[in-house]
Amino acid sequence: MSIRIKRVGVLGAGVMGQGIAAHLANAGIPSYLFDIAPGELTPEEEAAGLTLGDRKVRNRIS
């Protein structure tokens, strides 16, 4: 029995997730890449003048 893959969702847009999604897309499989973005700043981030769009905030490990 063979299964045809129609589309794929990859959770996590880190180094590994990006590589997996790119490989699948290059193979002709529609790929959706999902990542979690923080919804609010920590007090330390606010004090430093950072915004939710700053790379330091988006790449925070919590």
PDB file of C-alpha atoms in Angstrom:
ATOM      1  CA  MET A   1       0.000   0.000   0.000  1.00  0.00           C
ATOM      2  CA  SER A   2       1.408   3.393  -0.946  1.00  0.00           C
ATOM      3  CA  ILE A   3       0.248   6.750   0.323  1.00  0.00           C
ATOM      4  CA  ARG A   4       0.506   9.901  -1.803  1.00  0.00           C
ATOM      5  CA  ILE A   5       1.479  12.979   0.203  1.00  0.00           C
ATOM      6  CA  LYS A   6      -0.637  15.950  -0.936  1.00  0.00           C
ATOM      7  CA  ARG A   7       0.693  18.669   1.374  1.00  0.00           C
ATOM      8  CA  VAL A   8       2.757  18.930   4.536  1.00  0.00           C
ATOM      9  CA  GLY A   9       2.786  21.175   7.610  1.00  0.00           C
ATOM     10  CA  VAL A  10       6.090  21.652   9.444  1.00  0.00           C
ATOM     11  CA  LEU A  11       5.941  22.908  13.036  1.00  0.00           C
ATOM     12  CA  GLY A  12       8.914  25.028  14.068  1.00  0.00           C
ATOM     13  CA  ALA A  13      10.753  27.422  11.771  1.00  0.00           C
ATOM     14  CA  GLY A  14      14.203  26.865  13.243  1.00  0.00           C
ATOM     15  CA  VAL A  15      17.167  25.538  11.309  1.00  0.00           C
ATOM     16  CA  MET A  16      15.796  22.005  11.105  1.00  0.00           C
ATOM     17  CA  GLY A  17      12.195  22.991  10.324  1.00  0.00           C
ATOM     18  CA  GLN A  18      13.293  25.335   7.540  1.00  0.00           C
ATOM     19  CA  GLY A  19      15.452  22.618   6.028  1.00  0.00           C
ATOM     20  CA  ILE A  20      12.646  20.059   6.108  1.00  0.00           C
ATOM     21  CA  ALA A  21      10.140  22.478   4.546  1.00  0.00           C
ATOM     22  CA  ALA A  22      12.635  23.505   1.844  1.00  0.00           C
ATOM     23  CA  HIS A  23      13.449  19.885   0.995  1.00  0.00           C
ATOM     24  CA  LEU A  24       9.769  18.980   0.669  1.00  0.00           C
ATOM     25  CA  ALA A  25       9.039  22.085  -1.423  1.00  0.00           C
ATOM     26  CA  ASN A  26      11.953  21.235  -3.733  1.00  0.00           C
ATOM     27  CA  ALA A  27      10.410  17.770  -4.131  1.00  0.00           C
ATOM     28  CA  GLY A  28       7.192  19.415  -5.351  1.00  0.00           C
ATOM     29  CA  ILE A  29       5.169  18.909  -2.168  1.00  0.00           C
ATOM     30  CA  PRO A  30       3.305  22.041  -0.996  1.00  0.00           C
ATOM     31  CA  SER A  31       4.746  22.856   2.448  1.00  0.00           C
ATOM     32  CA  TYR A  32       3.364  25.073   5.190  1.00  0.00           C
ATOM     33  CA  LEU A  33       5.844  26.294   7.804  1.00  0.00           C
ATOM     34  CA  PHE A  34       4.436  27.269  11.213  1.00  0.00           C
ATOM     35  CA  ASP A  35       6.233  28.906  14.113  1.00  0.00           C
ATOM     36  CA  ILE A  36       5.138  30.369  17.440  1.00  0.00           C
ATOM     37  CA  ALA A  37       5.595  34.118  17.846  1.00  0.00           C
ATOM     38  CA  PRO A  38       5.540  35.702  21.322  1.00  0.00           C
ATOM     39  CA  GLY A  39       2.388  37.663  22.122  1.00  0.00           C
ATOM     40  CA  GLU A  40       3.866  40.093  24.631  1.00  0.00           C
ATOM     41  CA  LEU A  41       7.174  41.505  25.797  1.00  0.00           C
ATOM     42  CA  THR A  42       8.821  40.676  29.105  1.00  0.00           C
ATOM     43  CA  PRO A  43       9.536  43.614  31.438  1.00  0.00           C
ATOM     44  CA  GLU A  44      13.242  43.310  30.570  1.00  0.00           C
ATOM     45  CA  GLU A  45      12.505  43.513  26.832  1.00  0.00           C
ATOM     46  CA  GLU A  46      10.274  46.548  27.341  1.00  0.00           C
ATOM     47  CA  ALA A  47      12.979  48.272  29.394  1.00  0.00           C
ATOM     48  CA  ALA A  48      15.494  47.611  26.613  1.00  0.00           C
ATOM     49  CA  GLY A  49      13.136  49.278  24.100  1.00  0.00           C
ATOM     50  CA  LEU A  50      12.578  46.113  22.075  1.00  0.00           C
ATOM     51  CA  THR A  51       9.443  45.403  20.013  1.00  0.00           C
ATOM     52  CA  LEU A  52       7.676  42.149  19.107  1.00  0.00           C
ATOM     53  CA  GLY A  53       9.271  42.413  15.665  1.00  0.00           C
ATOM     54  CA  ASP A  54      12.850  42.402  16.990  1.00  0.00           C
ATOM     55  CA  ARG A  55      14.866  39.276  16.236  1.00  0.00           C
ATOM     56  CA  LYS A  56      15.954  39.018  19.889  1.00  0.00           C
ATOM     57  CA  VAL A  57      12.301  38.749  20.956  1.00  0.00           C
ATOM     58  CA  ARG A  58      11.147  36.432  18.138  1.00  0.00           C
ATOM     59  CA  ASN A  59      14.021  34.012  18.792  1.00  0.00           C
ATOM     60  CA  ARG A  60      13.500  33.937  22.550  1.00  0.00           C
ATOM     61  CA  ILE A  61      13.485  30.479  24.107  1.00  0.00           C
ATOM     62  CA  SER A  62      10.943  30.214  26.890  1.00  0.00           C
TER      63      SER A  62
END
